[in-house]
Amino acid sequence: MKRLFTSESVTEGHPDKICDQVSDAVLDAILAQDPNARVACECATKTGFLMIFGEASGNFDVDYEAIARNVICDIGYDSDDACFNGNTCDIIVRMEEQSEDIAMGVNESLEKKTGEELDEDSLIGAGDQGMMFGYACSETEELMPLSAKLAHVLAMRLAAVRKSGFLPYLRPDGKTQVTVEYEDDKITRIDTIVVSTQHSEGVTLEQVRADMINHVIAPMVPSDLIDDNTKIYVNPTGRFVIGGPMGDAGLTGRKIIVDTYGGHSSHGGGAFSGKDPTKVDRSGAYMARYIAKNIVAAGIAKECEVQLAYAIGVAEPVSVCVDTFGTGKLDAEQIADLIVEHFDMRPSAIMKKLQLNKPQYRELASYGHMGRTELGVKWEETDKAEELNVTF
């Protein structure tokens, strides 16, 4: 049986990703001064302005406006002809102290309030309620879905040929999309590739199309997966001069599927950017990815989805759920028992294991938080695989 599956990515110049990067750059700057700070930083942008708002508490002193301008200009929005200019745009800042009611639950867990004698990792509660999903599969070396990986590498390549000056007419905004064909759950070919890129006035669609095929798609997509029937769409509307915040409003946290698995897995709904790691929307999702990746790396399953769920102020997760989509060598209950035995899922323990209290988030705010082995993030390690492998 044949089926098609599609994933998308966006470049760092997409309006939503501008906001994600500013939010995470603020977080990085604060964590650099106070690794235990509490941060929930949101951004919104439209023509000529960006607003930073939210809550932050701790021992730090950062210049929010300067951080935002540096990020916007670094992306490539440093002149008016790009439709957004980090040097001259209006920056509005509305950051306040974290709510005492929220801080009370995070700083002192429900377990601690019971008066039991606990180790230090049980003293901090989850920063919010919610459920988070992690996923891994054997389709790529990074144990990520192929469609998601290819969409990201195309978006990264699009930014690279722009920033290097190789294709000087390109502008920062852009999107990519890849459709993979499966037959009996095996990858057979690439059915469709879509690349939409902002460009300067004067360049022809014919030139843009030729350059995208020759310098973006060809170097990044395996040629053996492309055939005569593969459809390639480049700027299907025919023109993409007005882009960035002038073309569309941007908000932090509006690309959660781009940030994770390209639609191949469930999503709890919580975004990552701008949130310190006591927020389990972020730390729980990274931990779930770490667990799922190690399950697949251990050979227990070819595909694995892990759900963790938390209650605000409670250190231990309220549930752990596993689905291997029929590929597991053990049943779901056995794998869940293995997870509980081998992984400490309390927020404080997660932060230590995955080293989440250090600046590292701006780089993750575009091109995905998962599968980023080139960044050396701890949730992409498979150091538990051997330990899990000997248990079944």
PDB file of C-alpha atoms in Angstrom, residues 1-3 182-186:
ATOM      1  CA  MET A   1       0.000   0.000   0.000  1.00  0.00           C
ATOM      2  CA  LYS A   2       1.311   3.428  -0.974  1.00  0.00           C
ATOM      3  CA  ARG A   3       0.982   6.536   1.167  1.00  0.00           C
ATOM      4  CA  TYR A 182       6.036   5.061   1.288  1.00  0.00           C
ATOM      5  CA  GLU A 183       5.144   1.601   0.032  1.00  0.00           C
ATOM      6  CA  ASP A 184       4.376  -0.946   2.747  1.00  0.00           C
ATOM      7  CA  ASP A 185       5.911   1.513   5.242  1.00  0.00           C
ATOM      8  CA  LYS A 186       9.223   1.646   3.343  1.00  0.00           C
TER       9      LYS A 186
END
